[in-house]
Coordinates of C-alpha atoms in Angstrom, one line a residue:
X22 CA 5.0 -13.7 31.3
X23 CA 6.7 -11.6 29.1
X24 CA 6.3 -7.6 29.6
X25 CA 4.7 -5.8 26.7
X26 CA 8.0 -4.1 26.1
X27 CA 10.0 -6.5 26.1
X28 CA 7.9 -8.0 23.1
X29 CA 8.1 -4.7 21.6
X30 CA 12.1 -4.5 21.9
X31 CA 12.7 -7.3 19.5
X32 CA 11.9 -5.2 16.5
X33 CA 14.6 -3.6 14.7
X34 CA 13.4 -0.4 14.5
X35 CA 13.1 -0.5 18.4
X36 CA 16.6 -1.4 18.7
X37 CA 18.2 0.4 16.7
X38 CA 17.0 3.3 19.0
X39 CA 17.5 1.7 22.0
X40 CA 21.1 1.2 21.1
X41 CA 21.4 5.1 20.4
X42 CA 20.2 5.9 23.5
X43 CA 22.0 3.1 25.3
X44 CA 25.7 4.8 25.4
X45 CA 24.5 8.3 26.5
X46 CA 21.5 6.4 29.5
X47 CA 25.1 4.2 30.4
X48 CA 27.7 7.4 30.1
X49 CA 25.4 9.3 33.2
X50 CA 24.8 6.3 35.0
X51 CA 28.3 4.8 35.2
X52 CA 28.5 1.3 37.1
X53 CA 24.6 0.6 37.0
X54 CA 23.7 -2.6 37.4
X55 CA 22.2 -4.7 34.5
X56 CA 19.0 -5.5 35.9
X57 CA 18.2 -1.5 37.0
X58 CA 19.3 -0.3 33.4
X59 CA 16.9 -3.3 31.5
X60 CA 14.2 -2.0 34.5
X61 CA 14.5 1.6 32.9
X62 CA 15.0 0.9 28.9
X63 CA 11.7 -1.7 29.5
X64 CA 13.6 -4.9 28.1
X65 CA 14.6 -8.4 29.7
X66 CA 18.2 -8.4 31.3
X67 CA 19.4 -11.2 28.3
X68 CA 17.9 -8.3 25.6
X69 CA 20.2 -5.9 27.0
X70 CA 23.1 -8.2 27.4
X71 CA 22.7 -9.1 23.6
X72 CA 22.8 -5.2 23.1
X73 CA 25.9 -4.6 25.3
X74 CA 27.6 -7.6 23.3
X75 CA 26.4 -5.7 19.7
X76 CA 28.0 -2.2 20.7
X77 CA 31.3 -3.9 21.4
X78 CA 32.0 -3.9 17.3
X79 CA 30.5 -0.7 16.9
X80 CA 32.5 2.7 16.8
X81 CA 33.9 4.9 14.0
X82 CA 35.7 4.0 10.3
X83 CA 38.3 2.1 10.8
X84 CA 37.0 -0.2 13.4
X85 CA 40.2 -1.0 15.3
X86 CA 41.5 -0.7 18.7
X87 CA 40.3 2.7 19.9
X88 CA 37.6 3.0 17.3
X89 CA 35.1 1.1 18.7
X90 CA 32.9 1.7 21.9
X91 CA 34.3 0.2 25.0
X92 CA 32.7 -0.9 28.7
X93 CA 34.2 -2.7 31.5
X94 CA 31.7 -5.3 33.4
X95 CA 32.4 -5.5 37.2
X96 CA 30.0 -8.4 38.2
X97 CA 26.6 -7.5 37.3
X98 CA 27.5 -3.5 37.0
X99 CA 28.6 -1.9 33.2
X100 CA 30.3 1.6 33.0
X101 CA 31.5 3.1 29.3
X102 CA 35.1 3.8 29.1
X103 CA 35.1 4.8 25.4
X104 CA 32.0 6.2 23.8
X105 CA 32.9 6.4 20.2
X106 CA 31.6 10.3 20.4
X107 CA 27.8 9.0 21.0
X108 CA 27.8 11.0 24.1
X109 CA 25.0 13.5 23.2
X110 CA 22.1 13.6 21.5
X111 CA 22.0 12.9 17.6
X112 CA 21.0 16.0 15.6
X113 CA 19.8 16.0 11.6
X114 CA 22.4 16.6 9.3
X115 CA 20.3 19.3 6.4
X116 CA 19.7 16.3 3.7
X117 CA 18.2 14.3 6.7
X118 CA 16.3 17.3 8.1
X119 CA 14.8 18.2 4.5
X120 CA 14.3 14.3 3.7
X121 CA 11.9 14.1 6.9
X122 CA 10.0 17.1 5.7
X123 CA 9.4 15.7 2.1
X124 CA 8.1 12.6 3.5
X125 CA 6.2 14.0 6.3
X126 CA 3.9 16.5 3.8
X127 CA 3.8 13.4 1.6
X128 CA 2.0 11.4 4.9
X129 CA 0.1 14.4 5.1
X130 CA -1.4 14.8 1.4
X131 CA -2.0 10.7 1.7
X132 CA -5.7 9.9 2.0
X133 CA -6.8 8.1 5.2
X134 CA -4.0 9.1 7.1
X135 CA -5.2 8.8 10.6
X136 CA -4.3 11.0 13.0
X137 CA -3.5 13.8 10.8
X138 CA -2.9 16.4 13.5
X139 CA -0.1 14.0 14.8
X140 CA 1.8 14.4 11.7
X141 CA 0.9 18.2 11.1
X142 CA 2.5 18.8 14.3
X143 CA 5.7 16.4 13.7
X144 CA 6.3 18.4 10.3
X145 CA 5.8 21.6 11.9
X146 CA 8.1 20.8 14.9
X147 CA 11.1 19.5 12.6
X148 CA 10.8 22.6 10.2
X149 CA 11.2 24.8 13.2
X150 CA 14.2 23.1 14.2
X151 CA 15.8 23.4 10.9
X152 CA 15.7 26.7 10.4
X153 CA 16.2 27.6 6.9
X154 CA 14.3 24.3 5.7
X155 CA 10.8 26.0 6.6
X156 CA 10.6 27.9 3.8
X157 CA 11.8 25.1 1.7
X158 CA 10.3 25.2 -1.7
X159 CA 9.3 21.4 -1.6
X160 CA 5.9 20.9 -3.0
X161 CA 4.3 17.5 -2.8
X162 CA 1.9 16.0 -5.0
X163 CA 0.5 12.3 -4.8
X164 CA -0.7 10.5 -8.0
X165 CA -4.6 11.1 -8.0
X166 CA -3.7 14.3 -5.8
X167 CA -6.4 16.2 -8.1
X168 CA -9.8 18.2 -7.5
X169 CA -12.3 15.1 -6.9
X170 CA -10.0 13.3 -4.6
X171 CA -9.4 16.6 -2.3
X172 CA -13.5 17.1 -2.6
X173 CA -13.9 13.6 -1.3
X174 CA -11.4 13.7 1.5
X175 CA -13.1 16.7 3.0
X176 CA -16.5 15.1 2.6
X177 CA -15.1 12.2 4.1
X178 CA -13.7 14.3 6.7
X179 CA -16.8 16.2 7.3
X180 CA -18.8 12.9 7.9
X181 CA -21.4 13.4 5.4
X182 CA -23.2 11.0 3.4
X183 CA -22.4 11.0 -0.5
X184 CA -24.0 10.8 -4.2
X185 CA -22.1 9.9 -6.4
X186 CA -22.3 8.5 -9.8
X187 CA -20.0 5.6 -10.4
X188 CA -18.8 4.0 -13.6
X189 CA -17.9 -0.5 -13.1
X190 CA -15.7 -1.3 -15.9
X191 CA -16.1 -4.6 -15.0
X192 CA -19.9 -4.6 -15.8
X193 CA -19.6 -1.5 -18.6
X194 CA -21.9 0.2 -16.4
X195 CA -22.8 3.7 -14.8
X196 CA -25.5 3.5 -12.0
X197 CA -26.3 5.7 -9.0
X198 CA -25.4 5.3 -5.3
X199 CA -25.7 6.7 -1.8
X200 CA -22.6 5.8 0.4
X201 CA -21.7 6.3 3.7
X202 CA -18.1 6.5 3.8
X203 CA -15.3 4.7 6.3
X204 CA -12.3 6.5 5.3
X205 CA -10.1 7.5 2.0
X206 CA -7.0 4.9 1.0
X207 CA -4.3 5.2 -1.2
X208 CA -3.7 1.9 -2.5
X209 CA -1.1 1.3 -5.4
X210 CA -0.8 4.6 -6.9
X211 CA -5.0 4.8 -6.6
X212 CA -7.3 6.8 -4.2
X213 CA -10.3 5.0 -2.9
X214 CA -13.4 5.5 -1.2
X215 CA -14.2 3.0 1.4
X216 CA -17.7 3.0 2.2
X217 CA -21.1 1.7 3.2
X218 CA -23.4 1.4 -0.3
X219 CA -26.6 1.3 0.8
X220 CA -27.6 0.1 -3.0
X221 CA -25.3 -2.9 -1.8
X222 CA -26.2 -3.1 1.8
X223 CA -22.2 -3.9 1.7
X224 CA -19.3 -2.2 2.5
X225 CA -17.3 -1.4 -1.4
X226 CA -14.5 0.2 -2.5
X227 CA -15.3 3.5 -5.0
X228 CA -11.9 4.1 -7.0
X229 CA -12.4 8.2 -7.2
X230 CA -11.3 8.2 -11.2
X231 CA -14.2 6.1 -11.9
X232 CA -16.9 8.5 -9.8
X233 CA -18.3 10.5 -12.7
X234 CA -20.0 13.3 -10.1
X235 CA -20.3 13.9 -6.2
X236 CA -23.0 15.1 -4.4
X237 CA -22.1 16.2 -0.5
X238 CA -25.8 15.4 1.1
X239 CA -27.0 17.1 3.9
X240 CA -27.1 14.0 6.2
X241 CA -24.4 12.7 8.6
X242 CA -23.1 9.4 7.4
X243 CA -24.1 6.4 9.0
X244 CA -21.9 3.4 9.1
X245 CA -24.2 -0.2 10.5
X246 CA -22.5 -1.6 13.1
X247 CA -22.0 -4.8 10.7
X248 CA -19.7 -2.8 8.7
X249 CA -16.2 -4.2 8.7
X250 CA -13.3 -2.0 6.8
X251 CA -11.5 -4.3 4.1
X252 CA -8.1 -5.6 4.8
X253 CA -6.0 -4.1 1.8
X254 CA -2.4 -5.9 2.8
X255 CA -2.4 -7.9 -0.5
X256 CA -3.8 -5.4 -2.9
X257 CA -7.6 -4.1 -3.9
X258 CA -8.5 -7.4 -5.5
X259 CA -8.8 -10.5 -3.1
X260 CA -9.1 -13.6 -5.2
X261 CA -12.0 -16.2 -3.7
X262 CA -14.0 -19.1 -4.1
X263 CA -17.0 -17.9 -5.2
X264 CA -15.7 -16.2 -8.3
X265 CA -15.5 -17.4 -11.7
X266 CA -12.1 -19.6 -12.7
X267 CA -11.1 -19.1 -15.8
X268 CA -7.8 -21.2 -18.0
X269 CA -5.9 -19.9 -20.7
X270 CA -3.0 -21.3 -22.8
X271 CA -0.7 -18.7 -23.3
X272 CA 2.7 -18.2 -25.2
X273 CA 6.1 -16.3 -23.8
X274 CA 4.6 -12.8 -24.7
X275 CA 2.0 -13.5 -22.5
X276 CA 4.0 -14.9 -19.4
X277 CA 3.4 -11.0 -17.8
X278 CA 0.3 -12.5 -16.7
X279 CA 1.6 -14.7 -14.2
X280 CA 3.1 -11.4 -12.7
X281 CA 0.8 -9.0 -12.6
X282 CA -2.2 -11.0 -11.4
X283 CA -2.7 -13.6 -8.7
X284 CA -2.7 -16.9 -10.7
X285 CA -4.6 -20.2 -8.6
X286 CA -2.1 -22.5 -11.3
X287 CA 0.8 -22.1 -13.3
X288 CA 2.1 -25.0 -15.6
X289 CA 4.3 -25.4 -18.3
X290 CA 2.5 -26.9 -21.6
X291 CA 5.7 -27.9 -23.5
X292 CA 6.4 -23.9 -24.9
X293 CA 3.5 -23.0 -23.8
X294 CA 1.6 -22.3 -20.1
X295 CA -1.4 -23.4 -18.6
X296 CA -2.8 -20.3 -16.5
X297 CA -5.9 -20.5 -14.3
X298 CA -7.3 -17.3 -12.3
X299 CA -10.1 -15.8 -10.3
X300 CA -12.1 -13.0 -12.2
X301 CA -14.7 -10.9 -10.8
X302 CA -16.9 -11.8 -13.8
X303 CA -16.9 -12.9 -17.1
X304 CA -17.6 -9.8 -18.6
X305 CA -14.2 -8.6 -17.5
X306 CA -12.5 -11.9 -18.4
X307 CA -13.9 -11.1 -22.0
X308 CA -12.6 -7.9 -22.2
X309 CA -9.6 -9.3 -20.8
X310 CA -8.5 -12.0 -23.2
X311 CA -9.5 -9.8 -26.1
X312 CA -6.5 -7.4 -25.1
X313 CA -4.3 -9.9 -25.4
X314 CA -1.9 -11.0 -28.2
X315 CA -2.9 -13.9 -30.8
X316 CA -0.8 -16.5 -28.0
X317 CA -3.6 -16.4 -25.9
X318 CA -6.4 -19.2 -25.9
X319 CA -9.2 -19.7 -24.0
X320 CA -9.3 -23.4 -22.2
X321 CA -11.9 -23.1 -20.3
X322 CA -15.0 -22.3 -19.1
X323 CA -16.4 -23.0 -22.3
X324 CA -18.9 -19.8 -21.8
X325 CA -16.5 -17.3 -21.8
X326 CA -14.5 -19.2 -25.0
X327 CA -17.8 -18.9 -26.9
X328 CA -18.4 -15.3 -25.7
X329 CA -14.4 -14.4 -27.1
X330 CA -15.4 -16.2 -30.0
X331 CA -18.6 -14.1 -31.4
X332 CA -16.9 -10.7 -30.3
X333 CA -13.8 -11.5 -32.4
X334 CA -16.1 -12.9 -35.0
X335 CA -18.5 -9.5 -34.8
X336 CA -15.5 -7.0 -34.8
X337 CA -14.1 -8.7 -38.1
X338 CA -17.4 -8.7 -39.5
X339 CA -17.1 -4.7 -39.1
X340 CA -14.2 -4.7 -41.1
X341 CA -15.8 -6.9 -44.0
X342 CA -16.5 -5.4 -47.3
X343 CA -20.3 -5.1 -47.4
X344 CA -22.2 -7.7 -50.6
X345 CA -23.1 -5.5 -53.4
X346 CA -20.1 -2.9 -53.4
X347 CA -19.3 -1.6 -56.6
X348 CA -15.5 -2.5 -57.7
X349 CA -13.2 0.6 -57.1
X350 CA -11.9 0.1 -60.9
X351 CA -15.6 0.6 -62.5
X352 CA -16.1 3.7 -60.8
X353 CA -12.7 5.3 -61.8
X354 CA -11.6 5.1 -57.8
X355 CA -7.9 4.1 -57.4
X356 CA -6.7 2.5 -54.2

């Protein structure tokens, strides 16, 4: 059976660390045997063979004889002769220290960061170390990083239940909801509110520029054990059977489409493309292919062609000149 860290050595993160660590662990320890070193570094004895074998070509510019890092083998026993200067631990240059600290406050300000302590203390311990780079004048701000998104991390912090009034574009509506919620995401730029709605009896996702006004209850928040947290690796929206299919024709200035949404079929229509997606209703899909340019045509469903239709056919009827209007020319008026 493989060991745990064994599995966990394969990444290159892991050895990429390992390796800096290697030529210092082998520089102390000269004429270990391979087995006792891949015992202590937690790796199988072929891992740390194919490591040995990688720091032959690496040293210092100019990679030629006396550059790179050197070992001799005597049976199953390694000793360094050259170390290439690795001999000690690596230390932050300033532009590496200060790059740590900008990211580090950025993992800080991110909502749903777990384990934010953790990363509190990392930033504090690394600012300490660099001296001069704790009173660094670095300020970081997320998009989103405004007043309602801090006063819904701490309320999501504090574990209470929330009011909030919430605006679905999708439907044109506002409506009313208690939540209980999971945790705080930034996803694409976008703070969200994971939660329980109890409206919904469903776990949803509150974007917090579309919640009108919050209301911190008095209650604890209470999460049903059916509640599941949504898997976000492929974006907010996850396209899915049950949703409406909808097919447009579309020209070359509409071919962003194909980009920026997940399409179910793309095909070329001599000039034109056929494009069929998942919407989350057809209220949106109407709003949708309204936006759009004049090379955009509804195929099907034949509903939401009809619904285009009378909305396009309404709006130009508001720009009609009402029956009965008296010419301009009679009245003196000049256009």
């Amino acid at each position: 059976m493989t060991r745990p860290a064994a599995r966990a050595g394969r990444t290159s993160a892991d050895r990429l660390a390992r390796l800096l660590n290697l030529v210092p662990y082998l520089l102390a320890r000269p004429g270990i045997e391979i087995a006792e070193a891949a015992h202590d570094l937690g790796v199988t004895e072929k891992q740390l063979r194919e490591d040995l074998e990688l720091l032959w070509v690496c040293g210092l510019p100019g990679y030629g004889p006396g550059d790179l890092i050197d070992m001799a083998f005597d049976g199953d026993r390694v000793t360094i002769t050259y170390d290439a200067g690795i001999d000690r631990p690596l230390r932050l240059t300033p532009d590496e220290a200060l790059a740590l600290v900008v990211a580090l406050r950025m993992l800080a300000e991110t909502p749903g960061v777990a384990n934010r302590e953790a990363v509190e203390r990392a930033l504090a311990k690394i600012e300490s170390a660099a001296g001069d780079l704790a009173g660094a004048p670095v300020e970081v701000r997320l998009p989103g990083d405004n007043a309602r998104v801090r006063e819904l991390r701490a309320a999501v912090e504090r574990g209470r239940a929330l009011r909030i009034t919430y605006y679905t574009p999708a439907r044109d509506e506002t409506t009313e909801r208690t939540i209980d919620p999971l945790r705080m995401l930034m996803v694409g730029g976008r703070a969200y509110v994971e939660a329980w709605c109890r409206r919904a009896e469903a776990v949803r996702l509150f974007r917090a520029d579309r919640i009108d006004a919050v209301t911190e209850l008095p209650e604890r928040a209470v999460v049903p054990p059916q509640a599941r947290p949504h898997d976000l690796s492929d974006g907010v929206f996850r396209p899915s059977a049950d949703l409406p299919l909808i097919t447009l024709r579309i020209g070359r200035g509409e071919r962003w489409i194909t980009e920026y949404y997940p399409c179910e079929r793309v095909e070329a229509d001599g000039e034109q493309w056929l494009v069929s997606l998942r919407v989350t209703d057809l209220g949106w899909a109407r709003r949708f292919v309204l936006g759009l340019g004049p090379e955009a045509t509804v195929v099907a469903p034949a509903e939401l062609a009809e619904q285009v239709r009378a909305q396009a056919v309404a709006a130009l009827d508001a720009y009609a000149v009402p029956t009965g209007t008296a010419d301009p020319a009679a009245t003196g008026v000049t256009r």
